Amino acid sequence: MAGTLAEKVWDAHVVRRGTNGAPDLLYIDLHLVHEVTSPQAFEGLRLAGRPVRRPDLTIATEDHNTPTLDIDRPIADTTSRTQIETLRRNAAEFGVRIHSLGDADQGIVHQVGPQLGLTQPGLTVVCGDSHTSTHGAFGALAFGIGTSEVEHVLATQTLPLAPFKTMAITVDGQLPPGATAKDIILAIIAKIGTGGGQGYVLEYRGEAIRSLSMEGRMTICNMSIEAGARAGMIAPDETTFEYLKGRPHAPEGADWDAAVEYWRTLRTDDDAVFDAEVVLEAADLEPFVTWGTNPGQGLPLSGSVPVPEEIADANERVAAERAIEYMGLTPGQPLRSIKVDTVFIGSCTNGRIEDLRAVAKLVEGRRKADDVRVLVVPSSARVRLQAEAEGLDKIFLDFGAEWRNAGCSMCLGMNPDQLAPGERSASTSNRNFEGRQGKGGRTHLVSPIVAAATAIRGTLSSVADLGPDVPVPDGSPLVRTDALQTA
Amino acid sequence: MEKFTQHTGVGVPLRRSNVDTDQIIPAVYLKRVTRTGFEDALFAAWRGDPSFVLNQDAYRSGSVLVAGPDFGTGSSREHAVWALKDYGFKVVVSSRFADIFRGNSGKQGLLAAQVAQEDVELLWKVLETRPGTEVTVDLEARTVTCDDVVVPFQVDDYTRWRLMEGLDDIGLTLQHADEITEFEARRESWRPATLPAKHLPPVEVRPARPVVGVELGTTRRA
C-alpha cells in the first residue's frame, strides 16, 4: 500500500498494534537525555526497582543549565549544579553514556546526536525536549516527550502512541538572496499558526527544501513544534548520506551499503495521500522577523508592527494587543526601526557551524553597534572547536562579540545568560514567548544573517541594509569538506 | 495513579489563548529534581499582578481551569502539569490543547477536557459573572456542568479508560515484554547503538572567560 515517509517509519517500529482505541506500542531506536527532564524519570525507575532496558540506545549530555563561561569552575547556581550532578549520578548508576561539560562531545542534545552520527534516517528518536523534531531532518521520526514518557522509554524502550495525521508542506522554487531556512520556517508558522500543525507530522518537500544543507534542514524541522506539530520530517537523500558518512556512529563497509539501500526507500510514494497540504513559493520569501510573543506572530522585515484594530479575528486581535504591549512596540511602527540591546546567536535552531560561518562572513572586519551586546554560543563543544580551527572565534572577538562555550544558553535563560526586564533581543533561537529569555525580556526571532546585520546596525536589519558593497548571501551551503570538519 | 470519575471544584476563567508552558512554569523553576513542590511556580510571571485571576479570593481555591485555545504549547516540560496539579487543579478545560501537554496530563491524572470555543465562552461568562461558582466535570458522561450550562467535552477513549481505572502506563507496557524482546531480535544489525561509545579523539575545550574591557550593552545585567 502506498504510504508517506512518516507512515513508513511508524509501521517499521510497531511492536504491538493497539486495538479498541488503544495506541500502538512503538519501538524507540534512540533516546537522548538531558538534565532538566530526566531526574524525576530516573527517580521513578529507582522507586520501582526497574533498570534502563537499553543503555546502549540511550545517551545523555548536559546543555540546558550549563554555564557558557568559566566552565572549569564549580557552577555558581546551586540548583543548576544539583541538577547536573543528579544527571551524572543517574548516568553512572544506570550505565548510561554521558558527555559532561568540558568534554569535546558535550553540547545541545540535538546537535550531539547528529554530529556523532547517531541520528540516522528511518529511526525513531525521542528526548524530553520539544525540539527533538530537529532530527526529522534526517528522515527520522523524532519527537519531544514528557518526563513520564522519558521514564517509560528508559524502562521499556517503547512508547504507546496514538496515530497522527500527515501534512505535506511543499516549498517550490529557489530562495531569493538574503532569505534562509529560518525564514522558510518562520513564514510557514506565520501561515499555518502555532496550532496549525497540531496532531500532524509535517513533511517538508519541494525544490527549496532539497537544496538546503543538513544544517538548514535541521533549522526547519527544529521549529515544527512551534507550529504545534508532533514532528517534522524531510526524506533522506544524497545530502543526508554525505553528512553521515564517516561520522563516528555511522554504519561502515557492508553495513553502510545495506543502510543506504534501506534509506533510499524512505520517501513518500507518489500515490500516497496526505491529510493536508500547504504550498509556499520560495521566491516570495524575504527575511522574516517576529514582532509578538509567539512564533506565529511574524512578518517580513520590510513590514510594520500590526495595527490590532485591523485584525478581524477577535482572539488574534486580543493576542496582538497584549503582545504589542508586552513587546513595548507601537502599532504601525516599521519593523526596521526597532532597536535591540542584545543579539543572541546560538541554540539548537541556529547554533551550528554553518550558521557561525554565515555570521562570521558578514561581520569580518567590522565592529558591532555601540551599546549592543552580542553573544555567540556554539551548539556544541565540537562546533566551537571547529569554528576555532577556522579562525571564526577571532572574527567574532574582533567584532566585539562574546565567544562562549556550548549550551542552550540564552535561548531559554536557565543559566546566567538572560535578558534583563525590558531588554530587547534579536535572537536566532526558536521561541519569543513572554519571559523566555529572562523575566520581562523581549525577543525577536531572526535568521543568523539578520542577527549579524542587526548586530552591525543596532536596529533590526537585513543584509541588504548594509549597503550595496556587501554581497547578499544566496543561501548556498557554506560547507568545508576538508579533514577538519567535525561538527 | 488515583482513579478519576468525577470532580467538582471552583472554576477559574483564564481568558487567554496560547498559554504556553513557559507561562505555566518559567524555565528557572525547572531546576528541581523532585516531582512535587511546584505550586509556587505556577503562572509565576502573572502571579505578581494583583489583578491576575488566581490572586482574586473567589478563584484562589480553584481546581478547574477554563482557558482559551492552544493551551500548553511550546516546551515539553511535564513540570507544567506538575505545577497545575500541585496548585490543586484537577481539570483543564480548553478548546484546543498542544499534543505534548495533553499526553503529559493523561499520564499524571490531570484531565485535559476539550470543549468547543463557544462553550468555553459560555463557561467564562458564568465564572466571571459569579466568581467562585463550582464546576462539575464528569468523565463517565464526558460533560462539564457549571450552573445551568452543561457542555460536552472530548477526551480520547484510551486516556479516559486509563484515568477511570487509575492505570500506570509502564506496568501496562511491561505486560508485553515478550513482544518487545521479539521485536528487538528482528532489528537490523546496522542500526546505531550508543555503546560501545565511538567518537573523534578527545580535544581540550578551553573555557570561555568573561570579557574584560569590551563595551557591552548598557542594559546588561551586572
XYZ file of C-alpha atoms in Angstrom:
709
model
C 0.000 0.000 0.000
C 1.198 3.495 -0.785
C 2.500 5.345 2.214
C 4.031 8.609 3.334
C 7.534 8.790 4.762
C 6.181 9.189 8.290
C 3.837 6.207 7.951
C 6.662 4.009 6.663
C 8.877 4.801 9.641
C 5.970 4.335 12.045
C 4.992 0.974 10.556
C 8.578 -0.290 10.801
C 8.511 0.290 14.575
C 5.185 -1.138 15.665
C 5.813 -3.709 18.385
C 2.128 -4.203 19.009
C -0.905 -2.750 17.264
C -3.430 -1.100 19.521
C -6.980 -2.365 19.387
C -10.228 -0.767 20.570
C -8.831 2.739 20.574
C -5.637 1.787 22.405
C -2.460 3.336 20.943
C 0.190 1.408 19.030
C 3.250 0.398 21.005
C 6.239 1.837 19.138
C 9.879 0.804 19.465
C 12.349 3.640 20.102
C 15.760 3.451 18.384
C 17.473 6.350 20.085
C 16.750 8.079 23.398
C 18.517 11.372 24.110
C 18.622 12.539 27.717
C 19.465 15.856 29.371
C 19.495 17.150 32.928
C 16.184 19.011 33.110
C 13.530 16.470 32.152
C 15.224 13.304 33.401
C 15.793 13.424 37.200
C 12.207 12.530 38.077
C 12.229 9.752 35.473
C 15.321 8.083 36.937
C 13.816 8.535 40.390
C 10.712 6.695 39.179
C 12.838 3.782 37.956
C 14.667 3.634 41.250
C 11.446 3.590 43.258
C 10.020 0.804 41.097
C 13.301 -1.160 41.080
C 13.483 -1.064 37.282
C 16.714 -0.943 35.216
C 17.249 1.022 31.983
C 16.259 -1.572 29.409
C 18.672 -0.438 26.661
C 21.510 1.753 27.907
C 23.094 1.068 24.505
C 20.304 3.051 22.799
C 20.496 5.909 25.280
C 22.861 8.877 25.519
C 22.947 11.820 27.904
C 24.505 15.264 27.787
C 24.345 18.478 29.791
C 23.006 21.509 27.983
C 20.020 23.435 29.400
C 21.612 24.594 32.657
C 25.267 24.693 31.817
C 27.146 27.979 32.075
C 28.839 29.269 28.936
C 31.619 30.980 30.880
C 34.116 29.563 33.382
C 33.067 26.002 32.678
C 36.089 24.681 34.548
C 34.830 26.191 37.815
C 32.000 24.969 40.053
C 28.585 26.054 38.758
C 27.589 29.068 40.819
C 23.828 28.438 40.788
C 23.310 25.679 43.347
C 20.075 24.336 41.871
C 21.666 24.079 38.402
C 24.624 22.326 39.955
C 22.336 19.883 41.761
C 20.510 19.040 38.551
C 23.730 18.394 36.628
C 25.233 16.362 39.467
C 21.997 14.378 39.618
C 22.274 13.531 35.908
C 25.892 12.426 36.343
C 24.930 10.212 39.287
C 21.981 8.725 37.419
C 24.083 8.042 34.314
C 26.700 6.252 36.431
C 24.107 4.264 38.380
C 22.120 3.129 35.335
C 25.061 2.668 32.931
C 24.097 5.457 30.510
C 26.763 7.123 28.352
C 27.149 10.779 29.253
C 29.008 13.731 27.733
C 29.570 16.228 30.512
C 30.568 19.861 30.492
C 34.191 20.155 29.383
C 34.017 17.016 27.216
C 34.503 17.652 23.468
C 31.224 15.836 22.735
C 29.128 17.901 25.150
C 26.593 20.250 23.673
C 22.944 20.797 22.915
C 21.420 17.362 22.745
C 20.026 17.981 19.231
C 23.489 18.767 17.910
C 25.192 15.890 19.725
C 23.045 13.172 18.097
C 23.660 14.299 14.503
C 27.350 15.119 14.913
C 28.126 11.700 16.387
C 26.258 10.076 13.509
C 23.723 8.549 15.921
C 20.816 10.334 14.272
C 20.094 8.393 11.085
C 17.272 8.067 8.558
C 14.328 5.865 9.444
C 14.934 5.855 13.197
C 12.508 6.708 15.938
C 14.195 9.301 18.144
C 12.823 10.731 21.382
C 14.033 13.141 24.031
C 12.404 15.012 26.879
C 12.621 18.177 24.835
C 10.157 19.520 22.301
C 12.894 20.439 19.810
C 13.611 16.761 19.240
C 11.789 17.420 15.975
C 15.222 18.626 14.744
C 16.273 15.043 13.992
C 13.460 14.732 11.450
C 15.854 16.483 9.044
C 17.446 13.050 8.520
C 14.158 11.317 7.745
C 13.839 10.071 11.319
C 10.534 10.186 13.177
C 11.614 12.312 16.110
C 9.519 13.967 18.753
C 9.634 15.506 22.191
C 8.178 13.712 25.194
C 7.385 14.499 28.816
C 9.155 13.129 31.855
C 6.666 10.266 32.421
C 7.383 9.173 28.865
C 11.132 9.504 29.449
C 10.706 7.045 32.312
C 8.578 4.825 30.088
C 11.242 4.697 27.370
C 14.031 4.121 29.880
C 12.095 1.193 31.337
C 10.703 -0.377 28.168
C 12.430 1.204 25.099
C 8.907 1.693 23.722
C 6.118 4.252 23.863
C 2.372 3.851 23.450
C 1.459 6.415 20.813
C -1.808 7.469 19.248
C -1.795 7.698 15.449
C -1.042 11.010 13.774
C -2.171 12.785 10.623
C 0.213 13.788 7.854
C 0.689 17.205 6.284
C 2.804 17.945 3.228
C 4.476 21.338 3.230
C 5.895 21.974 -0.213
C 8.288 24.852 -0.763
C 8.702 25.238 -4.521
C 11.412 27.107 -6.381
C 14.580 28.705 -5.066
C 15.080 31.117 -2.190
C 15.993 34.654 -3.226
C 19.280 36.102 -1.912
C 19.091 37.065 1.758
C 16.390 34.519 2.621
C 17.346 31.387 4.540
C 15.961 28.178 6.040
C 14.953 30.177 9.128
C 12.837 32.496 7.003
C 11.116 29.497 5.395
C 10.039 28.058 8.737
C 9.040 31.420 10.243
C 6.902 32.049 7.146
C 5.331 28.588 7.437
C 4.438 29.139 11.107
C 3.010 32.586 10.358
C 0.917 30.981 7.606
C -0.491 27.943 9.446
C -0.352 29.339 13.009
C 1.016 27.954 16.271
C -1.771 25.360 16.361
C -1.854 24.669 12.609
C 0.278 21.551 12.817
C -1.476 20.098 15.819
C -1.869 16.318 15.541
C 0.200 16.228 12.355
C 3.602 15.040 11.316
C 4.807 17.593 8.769
C 6.805 16.514 5.744
C 8.784 19.317 4.113
C 9.206 18.830 0.381
C 9.961 20.715 -2.788
C 12.956 22.182 -4.563
C 13.809 24.792 -1.922
C 13.947 22.102 0.791
C 16.005 19.710 -1.360
C 18.531 22.497 -1.990
C 19.181 23.023 1.721
C 22.189 21.659 3.590
C 21.595 19.351 6.560
C 22.082 22.360 8.834
C 19.303 24.257 7.066
C 17.024 21.217 7.141
C 17.617 20.872 10.881
C 16.626 24.520 11.372
C 13.323 23.861 9.616
C 12.465 20.581 11.347
C 13.552 22.061 14.685
C 10.739 24.610 14.641
C 7.982 22.177 13.560
C 6.913 22.143 17.182
C 6.314 25.912 17.041
C 3.539 25.166 14.557
C 2.159 22.679 17.096
C 3.211 19.632 15.058
C 4.153 16.271 16.541
C 7.207 16.131 14.308
C 8.700 17.393 11.058
C 10.482 15.231 8.513
C 12.488 15.522 5.316
C 13.137 12.480 3.125
C 16.812 11.465 3.177
C 18.869 11.969 0.007
C 22.490 12.300 -1.121
C 22.917 15.398 1.087
C 21.903 13.309 4.101
C 24.177 10.392 3.230
C 27.124 12.705 2.598
C 26.623 14.352 6.013
C 26.519 10.981 7.754
C 29.324 9.152 6.009
C 32.394 8.771 8.190
C 30.790 10.070 11.371
C 31.706 8.031 14.464
C 28.466 6.029 14.701
C 27.573 5.890 11.000
C 27.479 2.343 9.607
C 30.648 1.171 7.872
C 31.521 -1.165 4.996
C 28.756 -3.617 4.079
C 26.569 -2.187 6.836
C 26.781 1.229 5.168
C 25.622 -0.232 1.852
C 22.735 -2.088 3.489
C 21.712 1.010 5.385
C 21.811 3.269 2.319
C 19.766 0.772 0.343
C 17.091 0.915 3.046
C 17.355 4.682 3.472
C 16.617 5.167 -0.233
C 13.184 3.557 0.301
C 12.345 6.199 2.886
C 10.330 8.557 0.727
C 6.654 9.228 0.301
C 5.210 7.125 -2.502
C 3.961 9.089 -5.489
C 0.387 7.903 -4.984
C 0.357 8.366 -1.198
C -2.218 10.782 0.182
C -1.569 13.409 2.855
C -4.322 14.535 5.229
C -3.450 18.154 4.485
C -1.228 20.079 2.087
C 0.341 23.529 2.212
C 2.315 25.117 -0.608
C 4.745 28.040 -0.430
C 6.709 29.725 -3.191
C 10.310 30.205 -2.082
C 10.693 33.132 -4.475
C 8.111 35.103 -2.445
C 10.100 34.804 0.779
C 12.240 37.524 2.294
C 13.955 37.913 5.665
C 11.353 37.273 8.340
C 11.171 38.518 11.904
C 8.707 38.054 14.763
C 7.119 41.114 16.340
C 4.999 39.375 19.011
C 5.145 36.773 21.742
C 4.501 33.578 19.846
C 6.433 32.299 16.825
C 3.358 32.664 14.616
C 3.429 36.427 15.117
C 5.971 37.099 12.390
C 6.205 39.283 9.290
C 8.691 40.102 6.546
C 11.274 42.543 7.873
C 10.048 45.099 5.335
C 6.688 45.203 7.160
C 5.360 47.088 10.160
C 4.028 46.165 13.587
C 0.355 45.192 13.032
C -2.465 47.526 13.946
C -4.791 45.449 16.189
C -7.961 47.258 15.062
C -7.327 45.898 11.574
C -7.297 42.254 12.749
C -10.658 40.600 12.087
C -10.400 37.566 14.392
C -11.261 38.597 17.978
C -8.885 36.141 19.666
C -5.991 37.149 17.414
C -6.746 40.828 17.955
C -6.618 40.498 21.744
C -3.445 38.418 21.481
C -1.852 41.051 19.237
C -2.792 43.906 21.590
C -1.285 42.051 24.505
C 1.852 41.111 22.567
C 2.442 44.667 21.317
C 2.109 45.987 24.862
C 4.482 43.366 26.272
C 6.985 43.974 23.478
C 6.899 47.746 24.026
C 6.082 48.465 20.376
C 3.775 50.904 18.593
C 1.185 49.675 16.094
C 2.240 50.606 12.569
C 5.891 51.106 13.523
C 8.261 49.848 10.789
C 10.000 46.662 11.959
C 13.337 48.049 10.736
C 13.073 50.909 13.258
C 13.208 48.534 16.241
C 16.406 48.970 18.250
C 17.839 45.980 20.117
C 20.044 45.657 23.198
C 21.270 42.121 22.656
C 21.941 39.851 19.710
C 21.982 36.148 20.538
C 23.469 33.770 18.001
C 23.097 30.165 19.048
C 20.591 27.428 20.068
C 19.530 24.100 18.552
C 17.824 26.126 15.812
C 20.788 28.161 14.572
C 23.944 27.459 16.562
C 25.616 25.115 14.089
C 28.881 25.595 12.229
C 27.207 26.778 9.045
C 25.298 29.432 10.999
C 28.522 30.642 12.607
C 30.242 30.778 9.201
C 27.392 32.822 7.745
C 27.597 35.315 10.607
C 31.410 35.483 10.504
C 31.375 36.181 6.783
C 29.245 39.281 7.362
C 30.891 40.664 10.495
C 34.504 40.064 9.468
C 36.491 43.300 9.676
C 33.620 45.245 11.243
C 32.648 46.455 14.717
C 29.307 45.822 16.314
C 26.980 48.747 17.016
C 27.665 50.579 20.281
C 25.518 49.510 23.227
C 24.619 46.191 21.648
C 25.727 43.077 23.446
C 26.480 40.211 21.073
C 26.610 36.649 22.361
C 27.831 33.851 20.117
C 27.164 30.444 21.648
C 28.044 27.373 19.581
C 25.589 24.499 19.796
C 28.270 22.021 20.868
C 31.858 21.890 22.027
C 32.810 20.313 18.679
C 31.186 23.189 16.831
C 33.228 25.563 18.978
C 36.428 23.657 18.227
C 35.598 23.596 14.525
C 34.916 27.333 14.500
C 38.214 27.979 16.290
C 40.054 25.807 13.787
C 38.615 28.043 11.048
C 39.531 31.225 12.928
C 35.908 32.304 13.382
C 36.432 32.988 17.095
C 38.924 35.758 16.233
C 36.451 37.321 13.825
C 33.723 37.342 16.497
C 36.027 38.756 19.173
C 37.354 41.478 16.844
C 33.756 42.346 16.059
C 33.139 42.907 19.770
C 31.076 39.778 20.359
C 31.460 37.374 23.264
C 32.592 33.891 22.237
C 31.105 31.402 24.670
C 31.169 27.704 25.495
C 28.391 25.459 24.190
C 24.876 25.032 25.529
C 21.256 26.184 25.307
C 22.232 29.492 26.921
C 20.007 32.497 26.257
C 17.507 30.532 24.189
C 15.729 29.825 27.451
C 17.821 31.547 30.091
C 18.140 28.667 32.549
C 21.778 29.593 33.036
C 23.063 33.135 33.749
C 22.659 34.148 30.055
C 19.432 36.121 30.359
C 17.808 39.337 29.255
C 17.101 41.912 31.947
C 13.488 43.141 32.284
C 12.600 45.345 29.316
C 15.718 44.348 27.391
C 15.199 43.507 23.732
C 16.970 40.861 21.692
C 17.316 39.741 18.124
C 17.727 36.019 18.615
C 18.438 33.114 16.277
C 16.591 30.793 18.671
C 13.090 29.355 18.410
C 10.734 30.941 20.950
C 9.697 34.511 21.598
C 7.361 33.702 24.493
C 6.954 36.240 27.279
C 9.897 35.966 29.651
C 11.501 33.124 27.712
C 14.950 34.734 27.633
C 14.617 36.302 31.079
C 11.726 37.802 33.027
C 10.396 40.825 31.148
C 12.767 40.195 28.217
C 11.567 40.912 24.666
C 12.579 38.575 21.864
C 12.546 38.972 18.086
C 13.276 35.712 16.272
C 15.547 36.110 13.253
C 17.916 34.200 10.967
C 21.674 34.218 11.620
C 22.371 36.709 8.823
C 19.619 39.057 10.016
C 21.134 38.735 13.511
C 24.543 39.668 12.088
C 23.191 42.678 10.174
C 21.265 43.749 13.292
C 24.406 43.500 15.431
C 26.185 45.767 12.960
C 23.436 48.406 12.734
C 21.787 48.144 16.158
C 18.284 48.001 14.679
C 16.517 45.027 13.074
C 18.220 44.824 9.671
C 18.744 42.583 6.692
C 21.993 42.119 4.806
C 20.658 44.429 2.079
C 20.638 47.251 4.657
C 24.420 47.022 4.973
C 24.874 48.823 1.673
C 25.475 47.943 -1.968
C 29.045 46.784 -1.349
C 28.021 43.830 0.803
C 27.055 40.796 -1.261
C 23.792 39.257 -0.071
C 24.260 35.529 0.655
C 22.357 33.355 -1.793
C 21.743 30.506 0.632
C 24.233 28.076 -0.890
C 25.727 25.943 1.880
C 28.902 27.239 3.464
C 30.448 23.831 3.884
C 34.095 22.974 4.061
C 34.979 19.493 3.039
C 38.470 19.287 4.450
C 39.523 16.923 7.203
C 38.879 19.493 9.908
C 35.149 19.102 9.527
C 33.950 17.585 12.782
C 30.774 19.376 13.637
C -2.443 6.718 39.981
C -5.718 7.764 41.588
C -8.909 6.830 39.783
C -10.796 9.737 38.224
C -14.528 9.553 37.571
C -15.986 12.894 38.572
C -14.684 16.130 40.043
C -16.396 19.223 41.419
C -14.484 22.381 42.281
C -14.250 26.136 41.786
C -13.861 27.113 38.144
C -11.135 29.596 37.156
C -11.641 31.571 33.940
C -8.281 32.205 32.232
C -9.236 34.441 29.349
C -6.082 33.948 27.293
C -5.150 31.986 24.198
C -1.772 30.383 23.509
C -0.945 29.820 27.171
C 2.436 28.206 26.534
C 4.322 26.088 29.040
C 6.826 28.918 29.645
C 3.849 30.880 31.063
C 2.578 27.910 33.054
C 6.003 27.453 34.613
C 9.045 29.562 33.660
C 12.296 27.740 32.985
C 14.003 28.997 36.141
C 11.706 26.720 38.159
C 12.711 23.593 36.272
C 15.904 23.005 38.197
C 14.396 20.940 40.974
C 14.936 17.199 40.909
C 11.708 16.290 42.694
C 8.291 15.605 41.247
C 6.313 17.771 43.664
C 6.533 21.208 45.243
C 5.961 23.281 42.101
C 2.772 25.071 43.275
C 4.553 28.394 43.804
C 5.923 28.273 40.254
C 2.534 28.054 38.523
C 1.979 31.116 36.289
C 4.866 32.695 38.229
C 5.195 35.768 35.999
C 1.457 36.513 36.164
C 1.047 35.827 39.880
C 2.866 39.108 40.639
C -0.046 41.004 39.079
C -2.761 41.614 41.739
C -5.461 41.564 39.067
C -4.450 38.077 37.864
C -7.334 35.684 38.261
C -5.656 33.397 40.817
C -4.914 36.419 43.025
C -8.631 37.061 43.500
C -10.093 35.450 46.611
C -13.049 33.870 44.837
C -10.790 31.909 42.486
C -7.821 31.197 44.745
C -9.009 27.714 45.683
C -9.883 26.821 42.069
C -9.431 23.305 40.744
C -10.964 23.545 37.244
C -9.088 25.856 34.888
C -11.014 27.125 31.865
C -8.591 28.549 29.288
C -8.576 29.812 25.695
C -7.384 27.859 22.640
C -3.901 26.335 22.228
C -3.259 25.661 25.887
C 0.107 24.106 26.779
C 2.025 24.904 23.599
C 5.807 25.085 23.473
C 8.267 23.252 25.669
C 7.615 19.604 26.551
C 8.243 20.228 30.259
C 5.997 17.943 32.324
C 6.644 20.392 35.152
C 3.728 22.369 33.657
C 1.396 19.533 34.580
C 3.035 19.041 37.984
C 2.679 22.757 38.748
C -1.021 22.733 37.834
C -1.574 19.596 39.931
C 0.475 20.843 42.865
C -1.564 24.039 42.916
C -4.693 21.935 43.155
C -6.032 21.779 39.605
C -7.692 18.513 38.617
C -9.040 19.569 35.224
C -8.048 21.975 32.464
C -10.799 22.889 30.002
C -9.765 24.403 26.658
C -10.893 24.409 23.057
C -7.502 23.140 21.864
C -4.516 21.563 23.619
C -0.938 21.139 22.449
C -0.205 17.448 21.825
C 2.681 17.012 24.262
C 0.815 18.792 27.067
C -2.248 16.624 26.515
C -0.088 13.489 26.646
C 1.698 14.614 29.808
C -1.626 15.417 31.510
C -3.050 11.986 30.844
C -0.012 10.338 32.367
C -0.278 12.394 35.557
C -4.023 12.135 36.134
C -4.773 15.746 35.155
C -7.807 15.738 32.864
C -7.439 17.827 29.668
C -11.065 18.296 28.636
C -11.538 19.687 25.141
C -14.726 21.663 24.533
C -15.849 23.905 21.675
C -14.616 27.522 21.887
C -18.214 28.823 22.084
C -18.698 26.594 25.131
C -15.526 27.996 26.679
C -17.080 31.450 26.203
C -20.276 30.274 27.963
C -18.263 28.912 30.899
C -16.180 32.104 31.114
C -19.366 34.165 31.258
C -20.783 32.213 34.200
C -17.461 32.091 36.065
C -16.803 35.805 35.591
C -20.353 36.886 36.442
C -20.478 34.735 39.560
C -16.906 34.270 40.798
C -16.458 31.152 42.893
C -19.037 29.101 41.010
C -18.300 25.396 41.146
C -17.860 23.315 38.026
C -18.553 19.585 37.838
C -16.581 17.529 35.355
C -17.976 14.069 34.759
C -15.517 11.808 32.946
C -18.032 8.978 32.668
C -20.616 11.179 30.894
C -17.986 13.491 29.316
C -19.757 16.644 30.418
C -18.786 19.910 32.086
C -21.568 21.409 34.217
C -21.499 24.946 35.556
C -24.803 26.307 36.904
C -27.277 25.907 34.075
C -24.571 25.415 31.453
C -23.931 21.790 30.514
C -21.455 21.219 27.705
C -19.886 18.037 26.305
C -16.129 17.557 26.212
C -13.815 15.346 24.218
C -11.120 13.049 25.547
C -9.800 10.020 23.720
C -11.183 6.643 24.797
C -7.859 5.199 25.826
C -6.911 8.116 28.121
C -10.405 8.093 29.598
C -10.190 4.395 30.342
C -6.756 4.737 31.942
C -7.842 7.702 34.055
C -11.006 5.946 35.195
C -9.074 2.784 36.092
C -6.099 4.695 37.513
C -3.663 2.569 35.476
C 0.099 3.105 35.180
C 1.458 3.094 31.626
C 4.767 1.371 32.289
C 3.060 -1.524 34.055
C 0.663 -1.895 31.113
C 3.522 -1.967 28.601
C 5.616 -4.432 30.574
C 2.771 -6.934 30.227
C 4.034 -7.150 26.628
C 7.750 -7.532 27.421
C 7.954 -10.725 25.309
C 6.766 -8.866 22.233
C 9.369 -6.164 22.817
C 12.090 -8.811 23.034
C 10.861 -10.427 19.798
C 10.901 -7.052 18.071
C 14.465 -6.439 19.243
C 15.572 -9.744 17.755
C 14.306 -8.576 14.339
C 16.112 -5.193 14.319
C 18.778 -4.727 11.640
C 22.327 -5.039 12.938
C 23.427 -1.741 11.364
C 21.055 0.347 13.423
C 23.160 2.617 15.632
C 23.998 1.927 19.273
C 25.415 4.466 21.705
C 27.577 1.805 23.344
C 30.369 0.996 22.899
C 30.951 4.731 22.546
C 32.699 5.929 19.408
C 33.827 9.471 18.901
C 36.504 11.665 17.467
C 39.658 11.964 19.545
C 39.205 13.939 22.752
C 40.384 17.529 22.422
C 40.748 20.033 25.203
C 37.881 22.504 25.320
C 39.088 25.888 26.517
C 36.792 27.600 28.994
C 35.419 30.954 27.863
C 36.037 33.794 30.296
C 34.086 36.981 30.926
C 35.275 39.648 28.508
C 37.092 42.485 30.215
C 37.401 45.955 28.704
C 34.854 45.419 25.921
C 31.967 47.874 25.727
C 28.862 45.883 26.460
C 25.217 46.741 26.117
C 24.268 49.480 28.553
C 21.353 47.496 29.893
C 23.483 44.475 30.617
C 22.835 42.741 33.866
C 25.619 43.120 36.439
